[in-house]
Amino acid sequence: MQIVICKDVAEVAKTAASMVAKLVRAKPNCVLGFATGSTPVETYKRLVGMHKEEGLSFAKVCSFNLDEYYPIEPNHEQSYRYFMNRYLFDHIDIEEDCTNVPNGRKQRDLEAIKRICVDYEYRIEKLGGIDLQILGIGSTGHIAFNELGSSFASRTRLVVLTERTIMDNSRFFDRMEDVPKYAISMGIGTILETRHAILLATGRYKAEAIARAIEGPITSSCPASALQLHKRATFIVDEAAAGALERKKYYQHTQKLLRDLEQGGKGAS
Ligand code: GLP
């Protein structure tokens, strides 16, 4: 696990965007995993900027989003499909057919929803898996819509949202009753299979969840703690979100020494 502590929101976005850009340049047909929520918005803005100003091309990239509300129409302003189009897809050269967001349209029955979920997993597998997955974190420590108690072996499925998540997300809807009660979410098992997972967190409100994810026990009571089992997980957090980390100094020291090593500086000796 790598912990990168940045001074502010802008530096978090810059660090995350440059990791994505580096991969896209090295492997133009890579498979990216995107997240929604307010946290990655700045990172997406930077990627749009890199596309427009530096010619960073997503023409051969395919993408999978972590989750989508259920039931919701894709053109609903609060759907995650709408969010992705608005903040990223509409401004870069990614092929629309190559962008995957779980289908949150109302289905006839649970069987039909299950088919959507199985198909989502199948499509990820068919493209060779996700190279780089961006993640946010809920205030309870959830990742995607894997609520507390989600199995670490879980795959894409229908989940029932907790009251806390509904309340946290109600700020984006006109009324609390408008927030969908379900979602279709990649599972923790799906996320653990990604080649590189980058979790972004900013602000004091996320500090406790971040401390539990990084330094707490590995437990389904904090789904993000599953990333301690990930072969390559990077946490990119700002000072505020790093506020409750006990080993913060050590992470900063590590960060500095690794940077020195990269630059062939004095830390290398
Ligand atoms: C929702 C999403 C998560 C996201 C979380 C935090 O629950 N399903 O993927 O990480 O919100 O969102 P924000 O970045 O707005 O705090």
PDB file of C-alpha atoms and ligand atoms in Angstrom:
ATOM      1  CA  MET A   1       0.000   0.000   0.000  1.00  0.00           C
ATOM      2  CA  GLN A   2       1.226   3.424  -0.843  1.00  0.00           C
ATOM      3  CA  ILE A   3       0.007   6.461   1.073  1.00  0.00           C
ATOM      4  CA  VAL A   4       0.451   9.823  -0.633  1.00  0.00           C
ATOM      5  CA  ILE A   5      -0.349  12.851   1.509  1.00  0.00           C
ATOM      6  CA  CYS A   6      -0.929  16.004  -0.512  1.00  0.00           C
ATOM      7  CA  LYS A   7      -1.179  19.540   0.760  1.00  0.00           C
ATOM      8  CA  ASP A   8      -4.642  20.222  -0.669  1.00  0.00           C
ATOM      9  CA  VAL A   9      -7.464  19.184  -3.003  1.00  0.00           C
ATOM     10  CA  ALA A  10      -5.662  20.543  -6.075  1.00  0.00           C
ATOM     11  CA  GLU A  11      -2.562  18.468  -5.389  1.00  0.00           C
ATOM     12  CA  VAL A  12      -4.670  15.324  -4.884  1.00  0.00           C
ATOM     13  CA  ALA A  13      -6.267  15.890  -8.302  1.00  0.00           C
ATOM     14  CA  LYS A  14      -2.930  16.633  -9.946  1.00  0.00           C
ATOM     15  CA  THR A  15      -1.326  13.476  -8.516  1.00  0.00           C
ATOM     16  CA  ALA A  16      -4.260  11.238  -9.505  1.00  0.00           C
ATOM     17  CA  ALA A  17      -4.617  12.743 -12.990  1.00  0.00           C
ATOM     18  CA  SER A  18      -0.923  12.312 -13.717  1.00  0.00           C
ATOM     19  CA  MET A  19      -1.100   8.626 -12.714  1.00  0.00           C
ATOM     20  CA  VAL A  20      -4.024   8.117 -15.109  1.00  0.00           C
ATOM     21  CA  ALA A  21      -2.285  10.062 -17.882  1.00  0.00           C
ATOM     22  CA  LYS A  22       0.941   8.102 -17.442  1.00  0.00           C
ATOM     23  CA  LEU A  23      -0.939   4.833 -17.906  1.00  0.00           C
ATOM     24  CA  VAL A  24      -2.967   6.096 -20.885  1.00  0.00           C
ATOM     25  CA  ARG A  25       0.258   7.216 -22.612  1.00  0.00           C
ATOM     26  CA  ALA A  26       2.027   3.913 -21.895  1.00  0.00           C
ATOM     27  CA  LYS A  27      -0.978   1.750 -22.782  1.00  0.00           C
ATOM     28  CA  PRO A  28      -3.410   3.662 -25.024  1.00  0.00           C
ATOM     29  CA  ASN A  29      -5.934   0.798 -25.005  1.00  0.00           C
ATOM     30  CA  CYS A  30      -5.998   0.464 -21.223  1.00  0.00           C
ATOM     31  CA  VAL A  31      -9.140  -0.198 -19.206  1.00  0.00           C
ATOM     32  CA  LEU A  32      -9.909   2.507 -16.668  1.00  0.00           C
ATOM     33  CA  GLY A  33     -12.284   2.298 -13.730  1.00  0.00           C
ATOM     34  CA  PHE A  34     -14.056   5.506 -12.790  1.00  0.00           C
ATOM     35  CA  ALA A  35     -15.818   6.655  -9.646  1.00  0.00           C
ATOM     36  CA  THR A  36     -18.440   9.316  -9.061  1.00  0.00           C
ATOM     37  CA  GLY A  37     -19.025  11.605  -6.080  1.00  0.00           C
ATOM     38  CA  SER A  38     -17.627  15.071  -5.535  1.00  0.00           C
ATOM     39  CA  THR A  39     -14.061  13.913  -4.766  1.00  0.00           C
ATOM     40  CA  PRO A  40     -12.873  12.845  -8.258  1.00  0.00           C
ATOM     41  CA  VAL A  41     -14.411  15.867 -10.042  1.00  0.00           C
ATOM     42  CA  GLU A  42     -11.166  17.881  -9.846  1.00  0.00           C
ATOM     43  CA  THR A  43      -9.193  14.931 -11.216  1.00  0.00           C
ATOM     44  CA  TYR A  44     -11.591  14.669 -14.172  1.00  0.00           C
ATOM     45  CA  LYS A  45     -11.229  18.404 -14.819  1.00  0.00           C
ATOM     46  CA  ARG A  46      -7.470  17.945 -15.010  1.00  0.00           C
ATOM     47  CA  LEU A  47      -7.817  15.019 -17.413  1.00  0.00           C
ATOM     48  CA  VAL A  48     -10.086  17.126 -19.628  1.00  0.00           C
ATOM     49  CA  GLY A  49      -7.440  19.868 -19.507  1.00  0.00           C
ATOM     50  CA  MET A  50      -4.691  17.393 -20.459  1.00  0.00           C
ATOM     51  CA  HIS A  51      -6.824  16.161 -23.347  1.00  0.00           C
ATOM     52  CA  LYS A  52      -7.458  19.676 -24.651  1.00  0.00           C
ATOM     53  CA  GLU A  53      -4.049  21.193 -24.032  1.00  0.00           C
ATOM     54  CA  GLU A  54      -1.630  18.285 -24.282  1.00  0.00           C
ATOM     55  CA  GLY A  55      -3.496  16.025 -26.690  1.00  0.00           C
ATOM     56  CA  LEU A  56      -3.898  13.196 -24.169  1.00  0.00           C
ATOM     57  CA  SER A  57      -6.072  10.781 -26.133  1.00  0.00           C
ATOM     58  CA  PHE A  58      -8.642   8.370 -24.731  1.00  0.00           C
ATOM     59  CA  ALA A  59      -9.689   7.170 -28.190  1.00  0.00           C
ATOM     60  CA  LYS A  60      -8.698   3.560 -27.469  1.00  0.00           C
ATOM     61  CA  VAL A  61      -9.545   3.522 -23.770  1.00  0.00           C
ATOM     62  CA  CYS A  62     -12.466   1.543 -22.350  1.00  0.00           C
ATOM     63  CA  SER A  63     -13.971   2.343 -18.982  1.00  0.00           C
ATOM     64  CA  PHE A  64     -16.128   0.839 -16.270  1.00  0.00           C
ATOM     65  CA  ASN A  65     -17.830   2.813 -13.555  1.00  0.00           C
ATOM     66  CA  LEU A  66     -18.098   1.465 -10.064  1.00  0.00           C
ATOM     67  CA  ASP A  67     -21.783   1.884  -9.541  1.00  0.00           C
ATOM     68  CA  GLU A  68     -25.150   3.377 -10.425  1.00  0.00           C
ATOM     69  CA  TYR A  69     -28.309   4.103  -8.496  1.00  0.00           C
ATOM     70  CA  TYR A  70     -31.285   1.816  -8.992  1.00  0.00           C
ATOM     71  CA  PRO A  71     -33.824   2.575 -10.271  1.00  0.00           C
ATOM     72  CA  ILE A  72     -32.763   5.611 -12.268  1.00  0.00           C
ATOM     73  CA  GLU A  73     -32.921   6.690 -15.905  1.00  0.00           C
ATOM     74  CA  PRO A  74     -29.511   7.361 -17.490  1.00  0.00           C
ATOM     75  CA  ASN A  75     -30.588  10.886 -18.448  1.00  0.00           C
ATOM     76  CA  HIS A  76     -31.644  11.717 -14.877  1.00  0.00           C
ATOM     77  CA  GLU A  77     -29.432  14.565 -13.658  1.00  0.00           C
ATOM     78  CA  GLN A  78     -28.369  12.591 -10.594  1.00  0.00           C
ATOM     79  CA  SER A  79     -27.612   9.351 -12.405  1.00  0.00           C
ATOM     80  CA  TYR A  80     -23.968   8.387 -12.421  1.00  0.00           C
ATOM     81  CA  ARG A  81     -24.121   8.009 -16.227  1.00  0.00           C
ATOM     82  CA  TYR A  82     -25.189  11.645 -16.473  1.00  0.00           C
ATOM     83  CA  PHE A  83     -22.431  12.633 -14.028  1.00  0.00           C
ATOM     84  CA  MET A  84     -19.735  10.910 -16.078  1.00  0.00           C
ATOM     85  CA  ASN A  85     -20.930  12.459 -19.336  1.00  0.00           C
ATOM     86  CA  ARG A  86     -21.056  15.866 -17.735  1.00  0.00           C
ATOM     87  CA  TYR A  87     -17.673  15.846 -16.002  1.00  0.00           C
ATOM     88  CA  LEU A  88     -15.605  13.673 -18.297  1.00  0.00           C
ATOM     89  CA  PHE A  89     -16.937  11.720 -21.274  1.00  0.00           C
ATOM     90  CA  ASP A  90     -18.479  14.693 -23.119  1.00  0.00           C
ATOM     91  CA  HIS A  91     -15.149  16.524 -23.057  1.00  0.00           C
ATOM     92  CA  ILE A  92     -12.672  13.838 -24.113  1.00  0.00           C
ATOM     93  CA  ASP A  93     -12.355  11.595 -27.166  1.00  0.00           C
ATOM     94  CA  ILE A  94     -13.417   8.328 -25.497  1.00  0.00           C
ATOM     95  CA  GLU A  95     -15.851   6.259 -27.630  1.00  0.00           C
ATOM     96  CA  GLU A  96     -19.284   6.264 -26.001  1.00  0.00           C
ATOM     97  CA  ASP A  97     -19.684   2.539 -26.711  1.00  0.00           C
ATOM     98  CA  CYS A  98     -16.533   1.895 -24.710  1.00  0.00           C
ATOM     99  CA  THR A  99     -17.837   3.601 -21.568  1.00  0.00           C
ATOM    100  CA  ASN A 100     -19.649   1.272 -19.202  1.00  0.00           C
ATOM    101  CA  VAL A 101     -21.831   2.356 -16.306  1.00  0.00           C
ATOM    102  CA  PRO A 102     -24.137  -0.238 -14.718  1.00  0.00           C
ATOM    103  CA  ASN A 103     -27.607  -0.042 -16.215  1.00  0.00           C
ATOM    104  CA  GLY A 104     -29.839   1.413 -13.507  1.00  0.00           C
ATOM    105  CA  ARG A 105     -33.036   1.423 -15.596  1.00  0.00           C
ATOM    106  CA  LYS A 106     -36.026  -0.124 -13.827  1.00  0.00           C
ATOM    107  CA  GLN A 107     -36.210  -3.839 -14.602  1.00  0.00           C
ATOM    108  CA  ARG A 108     -39.113  -6.273 -14.555  1.00  0.00           C
ATOM    109  CA  ASP A 109     -37.782  -8.360 -11.675  1.00  0.00           C
ATOM    110  CA  LEU A 110     -34.730  -9.290  -9.623  1.00  0.00           C
ATOM    111  CA  GLU A 111     -33.693 -11.908 -12.199  1.00  0.00           C
ATOM    112  CA  ALA A 112     -33.374  -9.206 -14.858  1.00  0.00           C
ATOM    113  CA  ILE A 113     -31.200  -7.130 -12.488  1.00  0.00           C
ATOM    114  CA  LYS A 114     -29.027 -10.169 -11.800  1.00  0.00           C
ATOM    115  CA  ARG A 115     -28.491 -10.599 -15.544  1.00  0.00           C
ATOM    116  CA  ILE A 116     -27.298  -6.981 -15.802  1.00  0.00           C
ATOM    117  CA  CYS A 117     -24.802  -7.630 -12.992  1.00  0.00           C
ATOM    118  CA  VAL A 118     -23.470 -10.878 -14.448  1.00  0.00           C
ATOM    119  CA  ASP A 119     -23.124  -9.207 -17.837  1.00  0.00           C
ATOM    120  CA  TYR A 120     -21.156  -6.313 -16.289  1.00  0.00           C
ATOM    121  CA  GLU A 121     -18.656  -8.742 -14.764  1.00  0.00           C
ATOM    122  CA  TYR A 122     -18.462 -10.599 -18.069  1.00  0.00           C
ATOM    123  CA  ARG A 123     -17.676  -7.401 -19.972  1.00  0.00           C
ATOM    124  CA  ILE A 124     -14.882  -6.479 -17.531  1.00  0.00           C
ATOM    125  CA  GLU A 125     -13.388  -9.941 -17.937  1.00  0.00           C
ATOM    126  CA  LYS A 126     -13.727  -9.894 -21.715  1.00  0.00           C
ATOM    127  CA  LEU A 127     -11.656  -6.715 -21.883  1.00  0.00           C
ATOM    128  CA  GLY A 128      -8.928  -8.310 -19.774  1.00  0.00           C
ATOM    129  CA  GLY A 129      -9.770  -6.669 -16.437  1.00  0.00           C
ATOM    130  CA  ILE A 130      -9.402  -3.133 -15.124  1.00  0.00           C
ATOM    131  CA  ASP A 131      -5.893  -1.662 -15.253  1.00  0.00           C
ATOM    132  CA  LEU A 132      -6.476   1.306 -12.997  1.00  0.00           C
ATOM    133  CA  GLN A 133      -9.492   1.894 -10.778  1.00  0.00           C
ATOM    134  CA  ILE A 134     -10.249   5.257  -9.202  1.00  0.00           C
ATOM    135  CA  LEU A 135     -12.153   5.053  -5.918  1.00  0.00           C
ATOM    136  CA  GLY A 136     -13.696   7.479  -3.478  1.00  0.00           C
ATOM    137  CA  ILE A 137     -14.678   6.606   0.080  1.00  0.00           C
ATOM    138  CA  GLY A 138     -17.959   7.121   1.896  1.00  0.00           C
ATOM    139  CA  SER A 139     -17.921   8.627   5.374  1.00  0.00           C
ATOM    140  CA  THR A 140     -18.707   5.159   6.776  1.00  0.00           C
ATOM    141  CA  GLY A 141     -15.735   3.606   4.977  1.00  0.00           C
ATOM    142  CA  HIS A 142     -17.705   2.185   2.061  1.00  0.00           C
ATOM    143  CA  ILE A 143     -16.222   1.924  -1.418  1.00  0.00           C
ATOM    144  CA  ALA A 144     -18.430   2.084  -4.515  1.00  0.00           C
ATOM    145  CA  PHE A 145     -21.792   1.173  -2.949  1.00  0.00           C
ATOM    146  CA  ASN A 146     -20.410  -1.709  -0.909  1.00  0.00           C
ATOM    147  CA  GLU A 147     -22.062  -0.933   2.372  1.00  0.00           C
ATOM    148  CA  LEU A 148     -20.771  -2.126   5.745  1.00  0.00           C
ATOM    149  CA  GLY A 149     -20.910  -5.900   5.995  1.00  0.00           C
ATOM    150  CA  SER A 150     -20.317  -6.456   2.257  1.00  0.00           C
ATOM    151  CA  SER A 151     -18.402  -9.631   1.588  1.00  0.00           C
ATOM    152  CA  PHE A 152     -14.838  -9.251   0.371  1.00  0.00           C
ATOM    153  CA  ALA A 153     -15.746 -11.855  -2.258  1.00  0.00           C
ATOM    154  CA  SER A 154     -18.755  -9.860  -3.529  1.00  0.00           C
ATOM    155  CA  ARG A 155     -19.212  -9.209  -7.244  1.00  0.00           C
ATOM    156  CA  THR A 156     -21.371  -6.709  -9.134  1.00  0.00           C
ATOM    157  CA  ARG A 157     -24.859  -6.905  -7.616  1.00  0.00           C
ATOM    158  CA  LEU A 158     -27.895  -5.025  -6.385  1.00  0.00           C
ATOM    159  CA  VAL A 159     -27.330  -3.442  -2.982  1.00  0.00           C
ATOM    160  CA  VAL A 160     -29.703  -1.782  -0.543  1.00  0.00           C
ATOM    161  CA  LEU A 161     -28.347   1.584   0.554  1.00  0.00           C
ATOM    162  CA  THR A 162     -28.047   2.460   4.239  1.00  0.00           C
ATOM    163  CA  GLU A 163     -29.838   5.469   5.706  1.00  0.00           C
ATOM    164  CA  ARG A 164     -26.475   7.168   6.268  1.00  0.00           C
ATOM    165  CA  THR A 165     -25.503   6.823   2.580  1.00  0.00           C
ATOM    166  CA  ILE A 166     -28.938   8.048   1.505  1.00  0.00           C
ATOM    167  CA  MET A 167     -28.551  11.016   3.843  1.00  0.00           C
ATOM    168  CA  ASP A 168     -24.980  11.769   2.643  1.00  0.00           C
ATOM    169  CA  ASN A 169     -26.129  11.701  -0.977  1.00  0.00           C
ATOM    170  CA  SER A 170     -29.394  13.571  -0.414  1.00  0.00           C
ATOM    171  CA  ARG A 171     -27.507  16.854  -0.884  1.00  0.00           C
ATOM    172  CA  PHE A 172     -27.551  16.192  -4.614  1.00  0.00           C
ATOM    173  CA  PHE A 173     -31.322  15.616  -4.785  1.00  0.00           C
ATOM    174  CA  ASP A 174     -34.201  18.037  -4.253  1.00  0.00           C
ATOM    175  CA  ARG A 175     -35.763  15.922  -1.548  1.00  0.00           C
ATOM    176  CA  MET A 176     -34.569  13.047   0.638  1.00  0.00           C
ATOM    177  CA  GLU A 177     -37.435  10.877  -0.755  1.00  0.00           C
ATOM    178  CA  ASP A 178     -35.966  11.292  -4.231  1.00  0.00           C
ATOM    179  CA  VAL A 179     -32.722   9.458  -3.392  1.00  0.00           C
ATOM    180  CA  PRO A 180     -32.943   5.895  -4.776  1.00  0.00           C
ATOM    181  CA  LYS A 181     -32.928   3.193  -2.118  1.00  0.00           C
ATOM    182  CA  TYR A 182     -30.881   0.735  -4.147  1.00  0.00           C
ATOM    183  CA  ALA A 183     -27.803   0.706  -6.324  1.00  0.00           C
ATOM    184  CA  ILE A 184     -25.973  -1.653  -8.642  1.00  0.00           C
ATOM    185  CA  SER A 185     -22.374  -1.811  -7.486  1.00  0.00           C
ATOM    186  CA  MET A 186     -19.175  -3.585  -8.392  1.00  0.00           C
ATOM    187  CA  GLY A 187     -18.311  -5.892  -5.519  1.00  0.00           C
ATOM    188  CA  ILE A 188     -15.280  -5.740  -3.254  1.00  0.00           C
ATOM    189  CA  GLY A 189     -14.057  -8.932  -4.954  1.00  0.00           C
ATOM    190  CA  THR A 190     -14.313  -7.142  -8.310  1.00  0.00           C
ATOM    191  CA  ILE A 191     -12.360  -4.151  -6.975  1.00  0.00           C
ATOM    192  CA  LEU A 192      -9.661  -6.360  -5.444  1.00  0.00           C
ATOM    193  CA  GLU A 193      -8.997  -7.845  -8.885  1.00  0.00           C
ATOM    194  CA  THR A 194      -8.157  -4.501 -10.484  1.00  0.00           C
ATOM    195  CA  ARG A 195      -4.448  -4.114 -11.272  1.00  0.00           C
ATOM    196  CA  HIS A 196      -4.068  -0.801  -9.493  1.00  0.00           C
ATOM    197  CA  ALA A 197      -6.600   0.873  -7.203  1.00  0.00           C
ATOM    198  CA  ILE A 198      -6.287   4.561  -6.381  1.00  0.00           C
ATOM    199  CA  LEU A 199      -8.454   5.825  -3.551  1.00  0.00           C
ATOM    200  CA  LEU A 200      -8.932   9.588  -3.303  1.00  0.00           C
ATOM    201  CA  ALA A 201     -10.125  11.382  -0.187  1.00  0.00           C
ATOM    202  CA  THR A 202     -10.235  15.018   0.785  1.00  0.00           C
ATOM    203  CA  GLY A 203     -11.530  16.939   3.768  1.00  0.00           C
ATOM    204  CA  ARG A 204     -11.845  16.375   7.506  1.00  0.00           C
ATOM    205  CA  TYR A 205     -15.146  14.554   7.087  1.00  0.00           C
ATOM    206  CA  LYS A 206     -13.218  11.624   5.573  1.00  0.00           C
ATOM    207  CA  ALA A 207     -10.393  11.506   8.146  1.00  0.00           C
ATOM    208  CA  GLU A 208     -11.892   8.834  10.378  1.00  0.00           C
ATOM    209  CA  ALA A 209     -12.837   6.560   7.463  1.00  0.00           C
ATOM    210  CA  ILE A 210      -9.333   6.927   6.002  1.00  0.00           C
ATOM    211  CA  ALA A 211      -7.660   6.049   9.312  1.00  0.00           C
ATOM    212  CA  ARG A 212      -9.833   2.950   9.654  1.00  0.00           C
ATOM    213  CA  ALA A 213      -9.228   1.911   6.047  1.00  0.00           C
ATOM    214  CA  ILE A 214      -5.434   2.215   6.281  1.00  0.00           C
ATOM    215  CA  GLU A 215      -4.633   1.475   9.906  1.00  0.00           C
ATOM    216  CA  GLY A 216      -7.654  -0.340  11.253  1.00  0.00           C
ATOM    217  CA  PRO A 217      -8.345  -4.058  11.186  1.00  0.00           C
ATOM    218  CA  ILE A 218      -9.346  -5.651   7.888  1.00  0.00           C
ATOM    219  CA  THR A 219     -13.063  -5.925   8.396  1.00  0.00           C
ATOM    220  CA  SER A 220     -16.283  -5.801   6.431  1.00  0.00           C
ATOM    221  CA  SER A 221     -17.336  -3.122   8.942  1.00  0.00           C
ATOM    222  CA  CYS A 222     -15.000  -0.859   6.964  1.00  0.00           C
ATOM    223  CA  PRO A 223     -15.206  -2.054   3.334  1.00  0.00           C
ATOM    224  CA  ALA A 224     -12.277   0.182   2.298  1.00  0.00           C
ATOM    225  CA  SER A 225     -10.015  -1.798   4.670  1.00  0.00           C
ATOM    226  CA  ALA A 226     -10.226  -4.589   2.058  1.00  0.00           C
ATOM    227  CA  LEU A 227      -7.689  -2.530   0.096  1.00  0.00           C
ATOM    228  CA  GLN A 228      -5.053  -3.670   2.615  1.00  0.00           C
ATOM    229  CA  LEU A 229      -5.347  -6.963   0.726  1.00  0.00           C
ATOM    230  CA  HIS A 230      -5.015  -5.340  -2.706  1.00  0.00           C
ATOM    231  CA  LYS A 231      -1.769  -6.106  -4.534  1.00  0.00           C
ATOM    232  CA  ARG A 232      -1.372  -2.459  -5.538  1.00  0.00           C
ATOM    233  CA  ALA A 233      -3.431   0.147  -3.728  1.00  0.00           C
ATOM    234  CA  THR A 234      -2.548   3.824  -3.534  1.00  0.00           C
ATOM    235  CA  PHE A 235      -4.303   6.220  -1.173  1.00  0.00           C
ATOM    236  CA  ILE A 236      -4.060   9.847  -2.287  1.00  0.00           C
ATOM    237  CA  VAL A 237      -5.353  12.088   0.483  1.00  0.00           C
ATOM    238  CA  ASP A 238      -5.088  15.720   1.456  1.00  0.00           C
ATOM    239  CA  GLU A 239      -3.810  16.928   4.850  1.00  0.00           C
ATOM    240  CA  ALA A 240      -7.340  17.142   6.254  1.00  0.00           C
ATOM    241  CA  ALA A 241      -8.283  13.590   5.271  1.00  0.00           C
ATOM    242  CA  ALA A 242      -4.928  12.383   6.642  1.00  0.00           C
ATOM    243  CA  GLY A 243      -5.692  14.098   9.954  1.00  0.00           C
ATOM    244  CA  ALA A 244      -6.489  10.965  11.976  1.00  0.00           C
ATOM    245  CA  LEU A 245      -3.649   8.765  10.695  1.00  0.00           C
ATOM    246  CA  GLU A 246      -1.418   7.584  13.534  1.00  0.00           C
ATOM    247  CA  ARG A 247       1.538   6.828  11.248  1.00  0.00           C
ATOM    248  CA  LYS A 248       1.192  10.011   9.207  1.00  0.00           C
ATOM    249  CA  LYS A 249       4.821  11.070   9.822  1.00  0.00           C
ATOM    250  CA  TYR A 250       6.113   7.712   8.608  1.00  0.00           C
ATOM    251  CA  TYR A 251       4.050   7.935   5.393  1.00  0.00           C
ATOM    252  CA  GLN A 252       5.427  11.422   4.729  1.00  0.00           C
ATOM    253  CA  HIS A 253       8.957  10.214   5.425  1.00  0.00           C
ATOM    254  CA  THR A 254       8.418   7.260   3.044  1.00  0.00           C
ATOM    255  CA  GLN A 255       7.017   9.578   0.392  1.00  0.00           C
ATOM    256  CA  LYS A 256      10.060  11.849   0.637  1.00  0.00           C
ATOM    257  CA  LEU A 257      12.607   9.037   0.563  1.00  0.00           C
ATOM    258  CA  LEU A 258      10.952   7.366  -2.411  1.00  0.00           C
ATOM    259  CA  ARG A 259      10.917  10.681  -4.262  1.00  0.00           C
ATOM    260  CA  ASP A 260      14.634  11.139  -3.496  1.00  0.00           C
ATOM    261  CA  LEU A 261      15.304   7.648  -4.814  1.00  0.00           C
ATOM    262  CA  GLU A 262      13.394   8.379  -8.009  1.00  0.00           C
ATOM    263  CA  GLN A 263      15.406  11.528  -8.534  1.00  0.00           C
ATOM    264  CA  GLY A 264      18.687   9.823  -7.569  1.00  0.00           C
ATOM    265  CA  GLY A 265      18.994  12.223  -4.652  1.00  0.00           C
ATOM    266  CA  LYS A 266      20.463  11.888  -1.164  1.00  0.00           C
ATOM    267  CA  GLY A 267      17.779   9.510   0.134  1.00  0.00           C
ATOM    268  CA  ALA A 268      19.230   6.951  -2.271  1.00  0.00           C
ATOM    269  CA  SER A 269      22.493   6.720  -0.382  1.00  0.00           C
TER     270      SER A 269
HETATM  271  C1  GLP B   1     -21.087   7.446  -3.010  1.00  0.00           C
HETATM  272  C2  GLP B   1     -20.418   6.675  -4.139  1.00  0.00           C
HETATM  273  C3  GLP B   1     -18.989   6.338  -3.776  1.00  0.00           C
HETATM  274  C4  GLP B   1     -18.267   7.606  -3.342  1.00  0.00           C
HETATM  275  C5  GLP B   1     -18.956   8.197  -2.135  1.00  0.00           C
HETATM  276  C6  GLP B   1     -18.278   9.460  -1.617  1.00  0.00           C
HETATM  277  O1  GLP B   1     -21.461   6.632  -1.965  1.00  0.00           O
HETATM  278  N1  GLP B   1     -21.111   5.477  -4.450  1.00  0.00           N
HETATM  279  O2  GLP B   1     -18.352   5.751  -4.894  1.00  0.00           O
HETATM  280  O3  GLP B   1     -16.948   7.286  -3.047  1.00  0.00           O
HETATM  281  O4  GLP B   1     -20.288   8.505  -2.513  1.00  0.00           O
HETATM  282  O5  GLP B   1     -18.658  10.575  -2.354  1.00  0.00           O
HETATM  283  P1  GLP B   1     -18.005  12.002  -2.222  1.00  0.00           P
HETATM  284  O6  GLP B   1     -16.748  11.960  -3.031  1.00  0.00           O
HETATM  285  O7  GLP B   1     -19.014  12.948  -2.812  1.00  0.00           O
HETATM  286  O8  GLP B   1     -17.742  12.243  -0.783  1.00  0.00           O
END
